[in-house]
Amino acid sequence: MNHTLSVALFATIVAAGTGIAQSEKPKEDFKPSELNQPGQQYPQVNSQGYVRFRVEAPQAQSVSASLGLGGQRGGTTLSKDEDGVWMGTTSGPLDEGFHYYRLTIDGGTFNDPGAKNYYGSIRWESGIEIPASDRDFYALKDVPHGRVEQILFPSPSTKTSRRAFVYTPPGYGKDPAKRYPVLYLQHGWGEDETAWTNQGHANLIMDNLIAEGKIRPFIIVMTYGMTNDVRMGGLASFDVKPFQTVLINELIPYVDKNYLTLADQPHRGMAGLSMGAMETKTITMNNIDVFSHIGLFSGGTISANEIQDKDAFKSKVKYVFVTCGSKENPQSLKPASDSLEEMGVKSGYYVSPGTAHEFLTWRRSLYHFAQTAFQD
Amino acid sequence: MNHTLSVALFATIVAAGTGIAQSEKPKEDFKPSELNQPGQQYPQVNSQGYVRFRVEAPQAQSVSASLGLGGQRGGTTLSKDEDGVWMGTTSGPLDEGFHYYRLTIDGGTFNDPGAKNYYGSIRWESGIEIPASDRDFYALKDVPHGRVEQILFPSPSTKTSRRAFVYTPPGYGKDPAKRYPVLYLQHGWGEDETAWTNQGHANLIMDNLIAEGKIRPFIIVMTYGMTNDVRMGGLASFDVKPFQTVLINELIPYVDKNYLTLADQPHRGMAGLSMGAMETKTITMNNIDVFSHIGLFSGGTISANEIQDKDAFKSKVKYVFVTCGSKENPQSLKPASDSLEEMGVKSGYYVSPGTAHEFLTWRRSLYHFAQTAFQD
């Protein structure tokens, strides 16, 4: 397995969009986005998924809003009203779920002061949420809650203390004899270790699944995948090795020493979204003695014909799960998954209905992965 | 003790400034601020503490930067160069330490896309750091690190799960028989439960003090003080009671049940900065059966003549520590502290040299409080 990830695959991914469809006049039932800063009335979302922006900048010459990763999807041009306030509504409804966006004001890029910020595109972006029909599975509910613990672990290879977040299930630690499987869960390009809890609600997804008795509780570890020295287009130069060293030689031993883990290959998994999925594929296939569970969310597949030592893979890898949104390239998932099953490796796949290369796809991917992984 | 905090005191506090002094021409040794977003070259800081801003907005008519809480301290007007880039330098050096700031672009308020954001003034503000001469005490070092754990605790009184962050010292939990004192530590007006770790580096201050053997390790709990429904000027309407209920009836029992605390009054303290200090004063004086250690950072004092039942106070309260910056009203600290000592209550005070009502004052306040609290 070489360390260079596929440029073609990444190009496919960044082209996948936010999915603004053309539509009729929006219904006038707009409400403040649930991701607004406290007390802020704008941006607003209506029941169809249209977004309305409002920006105060009375002397500005032009204001627009761009949606999607890096703002690469089309602008909504705002118009100035008599009070000097800029208003604008998307030309159609957006897909359900979370979207990054940014404002362009007089030719400069800024965030919307009304919205909270989320790290994506190697910067803190504005975020907006179109309430999803199935949002209950990642809602904050009155159930026992696990913790999200920030650790700073020593990293001799990068000569610093590095940050990771560790999700521990409700009740963790009450019984020191109870130990848990561990999933190492990676963000995508432009994001960092804050993404899976901030944008992804990974902790709430787990809390809710555990409260419903739907899964075997496990620990999730999230750290920075060192993806962001690679700017758009320069992915061919990405070398997974420095991150692999941090993960395998530094983070995993630290977690196994400091948490109540089942510290062995059969109970250790890795999953990731987008570029994090590519990292997952490369690192797990390089290290089947370390990981038994593999999850690739919107970042490729593993097919039987890619596996050189099939006997080793079959004896070590217990589960491979591949997912993407229905607006990505879902047709690739089943053949790959089937080829593994035929080979004798347990595999599954999931297609998120009505979503593209965005976080609702990945919230759902984690939700389904968690219910099918670590079964023994 | 009534629940209304002092309006006059708050007015004093918001008037305290960032302290831009007039000076000569700045030295041309500007470097990117350490709080910049990854890869961003601006804003920059020079060795004297001047700040230089750079904003791209080629069609804008006017761009300025305002420093301090709510941007209430004077603007630095930026000028457009031939390339359409706006540049500007503060008229003098800023105080050492952390400052909030914001941009005004064509009459609208935005954050600087170059800088990271910090929650203050009921919004995420831009932040800049002037390296302090004593910055070593809150630096990220190669020492054992504690954790900062996000918990979601049930709050029947507010009908939701509320967030808190819990700092646990290095090695916490290794010996289930080892238990720790607990400090409940509050942010100021406009801020929230993220402030003490993001702006304050409370976790790093503790890690470093513990590594040097300078303190008895303790747990710190940080939650939202419910201060922000009160807008500037409307503080007379602030009622501490809802927060007191959350803290005393909900958070403390949850922490004592779920952490290895010394779950008794002699090992429980409360401290806060600015409006959080006022909350601390009110809540601790209402609840001397709950708290024995009190820290007021830039938010008033406790004097013997304010204490109605002196015998009860003497028998319960083990330590009162008051602090502020030398540019605030430091003359009030010693008389108050002395009056407690004369009464027979252990007390101390600290004045942060060269700082105003800002976070370097409070980092130093915590540093000194931690070394003198929980001594038995």
PDB file of N, CA and C in Angstrom, chain A residues 32-73:
ATOM      1  N   PRO A  32     -35.340  31.427  12.834  1.00  0.00           N
ATOM      2  CA  PRO A  32     -33.881  31.479  13.014  1.00  0.00           C
ATOM      3  C   PRO A  32     -33.267  30.081  12.938  1.00  0.00           C
ATOM      4  N   SER A  33     -32.139  29.973  12.282  1.00  0.00           N
ATOM      5  CA  SER A  33     -31.409  28.703  12.233  1.00  0.00           C
ATOM      6  C   SER A  33     -31.022  28.278  13.639  1.00  0.00           C
ATOM      7  N   GLU A  34     -31.065  26.986  13.885  1.00  0.00           N
ATOM      8  CA  GLU A  34     -30.709  26.493  15.223  1.00  0.00           C
ATOM      9  C   GLU A  34     -29.220  26.641  15.514  1.00  0.00           C
ATOM     10  N   LEU A  35     -28.426  26.987  14.512  1.00  0.00           N
ATOM     11  CA  LEU A  35     -26.989  27.177  14.728  1.00  0.00           C
ATOM     12  C   LEU A  35     -26.617  28.655  14.871  1.00  0.00           C
ATOM     13  N   ASN A  36     -27.623  29.525  15.040  1.00  0.00           N
ATOM     14  CA  ASN A  36     -27.301  30.936  15.215  1.00  0.00           C
ATOM     15  C   ASN A  36     -26.630  31.195  16.557  1.00  0.00           C
ATOM     16  N   GLN A  37     -25.855  32.275  16.581  1.00  0.00           N
ATOM     17  CA  GLN A  37     -25.305  32.741  17.855  1.00  0.00           C
ATOM     18  C   GLN A  37     -26.475  33.187  18.746  1.00  0.00           C
ATOM     19  N   PRO A  38     -26.269  33.158  20.072  1.00  0.00           N
ATOM     20  CA  PRO A  38     -27.377  33.465  20.988  1.00  0.00           C
ATOM     21  C   PRO A  38     -28.072  34.780  20.662  1.00  0.00           C
ATOM     22  N   GLY A  39     -29.389  34.722  20.571  1.00  0.00           N
ATOM     23  CA  GLY A  39     -30.175  35.930  20.358  1.00  0.00           C
ATOM     24  C   GLY A  39     -30.248  36.422  18.926  1.00  0.00           C
ATOM     25  N   GLN A  40     -29.540  35.797  18.019  1.00  0.00           N
ATOM     26  CA  GLN A  40     -29.504  36.266  16.634  1.00  0.00           C
ATOM     27  C   GLN A  40     -30.712  35.737  15.852  1.00  0.00           C
ATOM     28  N   GLN A  41     -31.368  36.624  15.132  1.00  0.00           N
ATOM     29  CA  GLN A  41     -32.583  36.255  14.392  1.00  0.00           C
ATOM     30  C   GLN A  41     -32.279  35.733  12.981  1.00  0.00           C
ATOM     31  N   TYR A  42     -31.089  36.043  12.458  1.00  0.00           N
ATOM     32  CA  TYR A  42     -30.717  35.596  11.109  1.00  0.00           C
ATOM     33  C   TYR A  42     -29.362  34.925  11.149  1.00  0.00           C
ATOM     34  N   PRO A  43     -29.119  34.022  10.194  1.00  0.00           N
ATOM     35  CA  PRO A  43     -29.939  33.545   9.076  1.00  0.00           C
ATOM     36  C   PRO A  43     -31.164  32.767   9.551  1.00  0.00           C
ATOM     37  N   GLN A  44     -32.138  32.650   8.607  1.00  0.00           N
ATOM     38  CA  GLN A  44     -33.356  31.905   8.906  1.00  0.00           C
ATOM     39  C   GLN A  44     -33.557  30.795   7.876  1.00  0.00           C
ATOM     40  N   VAL A  45     -34.337  29.810   8.267  1.00  0.00           N
ATOM     41  CA  VAL A  45     -34.624  28.647   7.421  1.00  0.00           C
ATOM     42  C   VAL A  45     -36.137  28.477   7.385  1.00  0.00           C
ATOM     43  N   ASN A  46     -36.695  28.162   6.203  1.00  0.00           N
ATOM     44  CA  ASN A  46     -38.138  27.906   6.193  1.00  0.00           C
ATOM     45  C   ASN A  46     -38.416  26.407   6.138  1.00  0.00           C
ATOM     46  N   SER A  47     -39.668  26.048   6.156  1.00  0.00           N
ATOM     47  CA  SER A  47     -40.050  24.631   6.262  1.00  0.00           C
ATOM     48  C   SER A  47     -39.673  23.839   5.015  1.00  0.00           C
ATOM     49  N   GLN A  48     -39.396  24.551   3.909  1.00  0.00           N
ATOM     50  CA  GLN A  48     -38.980  23.842   2.692  1.00  0.00           C
ATOM     51  C   GLN A  48     -37.467  23.673   2.590  1.00  0.00           C
ATOM     52  N   GLY A  49     -36.722  24.401   3.418  1.00  0.00           N
ATOM     53  CA  GLY A  49     -35.267  24.327   3.352  1.00  0.00           C
ATOM     54  C   GLY A  49     -34.618  25.504   2.639  1.00  0.00           C
ATOM     55  N   TYR A  50     -35.403  26.526   2.329  1.00  0.00           N
ATOM     56  CA  TYR A  50     -34.805  27.777   1.850  1.00  0.00           C
ATOM     57  C   TYR A  50     -34.076  28.462   3.011  1.00  0.00           C
ATOM     58  N   VAL A  51     -33.038  29.205   2.667  1.00  0.00           N
ATOM     59  CA  VAL A  51     -32.323  29.991   3.675  1.00  0.00           C
ATOM     60  C   VAL A  51     -32.419  31.466   3.318  1.00  0.00           C
ATOM     61  N   ARG A  52     -32.681  32.284   4.315  1.00  0.00           N
ATOM     62  CA  ARG A  52     -32.718  33.737   4.130  1.00  0.00           C
ATOM     63  C   ARG A  52     -31.615  34.364   4.977  1.00  0.00           C
ATOM     64  N   PHE A  53     -30.804  35.176   4.323  1.00  0.00           N
ATOM     65  CA  PHE A  53     -29.685  35.846   4.989  1.00  0.00           C
ATOM     66  C   PHE A  53     -30.035  37.310   5.237  1.00  0.00           C
ATOM     67  N   ARG A  54     -29.467  37.870   6.283  1.00  0.00           N
ATOM     68  CA  ARG A  54     -29.633  39.294   6.594  1.00  0.00           C
ATOM     69  C   ARG A  54     -28.311  39.790   7.161  1.00  0.00           C
ATOM     70  N   VAL A  55     -27.754  40.802   6.528  1.00  0.00           N
ATOM     71  CA  VAL A  55     -26.445  41.304   6.934  1.00  0.00           C
ATOM     72  C   VAL A  55     -26.512  42.824   7.038  1.00  0.00           C
ATOM     73  N   GLU A  56     -26.057  43.355   8.160  1.00  0.00           N
ATOM     74  CA  GLU A  56     -26.000  44.811   8.315  1.00  0.00           C
ATOM     75  C   GLU A  56     -24.638  45.317   7.883  1.00  0.00           C
ATOM     76  N   ALA A  57     -24.627  46.132   6.867  1.00  0.00           N
ATOM     77  CA  ALA A  57     -23.384  46.755   6.382  1.00  0.00           C
ATOM     78  C   ALA A  57     -23.816  47.896   5.472  1.00  0.00           C
ATOM     79  N   PRO A  58     -24.307  48.981   6.072  1.00  0.00           N
ATOM     80  CA  PRO A  58     -25.025  50.010   5.304  1.00  0.00           C
ATOM     81  C   PRO A  58     -24.224  50.640   4.173  1.00  0.00           C
ATOM     82  N   GLN A  59     -22.894  50.736   4.331  1.00  0.00           N
ATOM     83  CA  GLN A  59     -22.117  51.382   3.255  1.00  0.00           C
ATOM     84  C   GLN A  59     -21.527  50.389   2.261  1.00  0.00           C
ATOM     85  N   ALA A  60     -21.848  49.106   2.402  1.00  0.00           N
ATOM     86  CA  ALA A  60     -21.252  48.114   1.501  1.00  0.00           C
ATOM     87  C   ALA A  60     -21.795  48.268   0.079  1.00  0.00           C
ATOM     88  N   GLN A  61     -20.983  47.812  -0.882  1.00  0.00           N
ATOM     89  CA  GLN A  61     -21.367  47.859  -2.296  1.00  0.00           C
ATOM     90  C   GLN A  61     -21.989  46.552  -2.771  1.00  0.00           C
ATOM     91  N   SER A  62     -21.562  45.445  -2.175  1.00  0.00           N
ATOM     92  CA  SER A  62     -22.092  44.148  -2.592  1.00  0.00           C
ATOM     93  C   SER A  62     -21.920  43.135  -1.470  1.00  0.00           C
ATOM     94  N   VAL A  63     -22.936  42.308  -1.294  1.00  0.00           N
ATOM     95  CA  VAL A  63     -22.914  41.246  -0.277  1.00  0.00           C
ATOM     96  C   VAL A  63     -23.521  39.995  -0.893  1.00  0.00           C
ATOM     97  N   SER A  64     -22.821  38.869  -0.763  1.00  0.00           N
ATOM     98  CA  SER A  64     -23.398  37.604  -1.213  1.00  0.00           C
ATOM     99  C   SER A  64     -23.022  36.506  -0.223  1.00  0.00           C
ATOM    100  N   ALA A  65     -23.739  35.374  -0.320  1.00  0.00           N
ATOM    101  CA  ALA A  65     -23.479  34.220   0.548  1.00  0.00           C
ATOM    102  C   ALA A  65     -23.204  33.015  -0.340  1.00  0.00           C
ATOM    103  N   SER A  66     -22.160  32.244   0.004  1.00  0.00           N
ATOM    104  CA  SER A  66     -21.793  31.063  -0.779  1.00  0.00           C
ATOM    105  C   SER A  66     -21.841  29.842   0.123  1.00  0.00           C
ATOM    106  N   LEU A  67     -22.465  28.791  -0.363  1.00  0.00           N
ATOM    107  CA  LEU A  67     -22.652  27.583   0.438  1.00  0.00           C
ATOM    108  C   LEU A  67     -21.676  26.492   0.051  1.00  0.00           C
ATOM    109  N   GLY A  68     -21.442  25.597   0.994  1.00  0.00           N
ATOM    110  CA  GLY A  68     -20.658  24.399   0.717  1.00  0.00           C
ATOM    111  C   GLY A  68     -19.214  24.533   1.140  1.00  0.00           C
ATOM    112  N   LEU A  69     -18.495  23.418   1.051  1.00  0.00           N
ATOM    113  CA  LEU A  69     -17.092  23.351   1.445  1.00  0.00           C
ATOM    114  C   LEU A  69     -16.279  24.388   0.679  1.00  0.00           C
ATOM    115  N   GLY A  70     -15.636  25.301   1.417  1.00  0.00           N
ATOM    116  CA  GLY A  70     -14.866  26.351   0.766  1.00  0.00           C
ATOM    117  C   GLY A  70     -15.714  27.341  -0.005  1.00  0.00           C
ATOM    118  N   GLY A  71     -17.005  27.346   0.233  1.00  0.00           N
ATOM    119  CA  GLY A  71     -17.892  28.283  -0.461  1.00  0.00           C
ATOM    120  C   GLY A  71     -17.966  28.057  -1.960  1.00  0.00           C
ATOM    121  N   GLN A  72     -17.656  26.821  -2.406  1.00  0.00           N
ATOM    122  CA  GLN A  72     -17.528  26.614  -3.841  1.00  0.00           C
ATOM    123  C   GLN A  72     -18.866  26.541  -4.565  1.00  0.00           C
ATOM    124  N   ARG A  73     -19.962  26.441  -3.807  1.00  0.00           N
ATOM    125  CA  ARG A  73     -21.271  26.367  -4.459  1.00  0.00           C
ATOM    126  C   ARG A  73     -21.931  27.722  -4.452  1.00  0.00           C
TER     127      ARG A  73
END
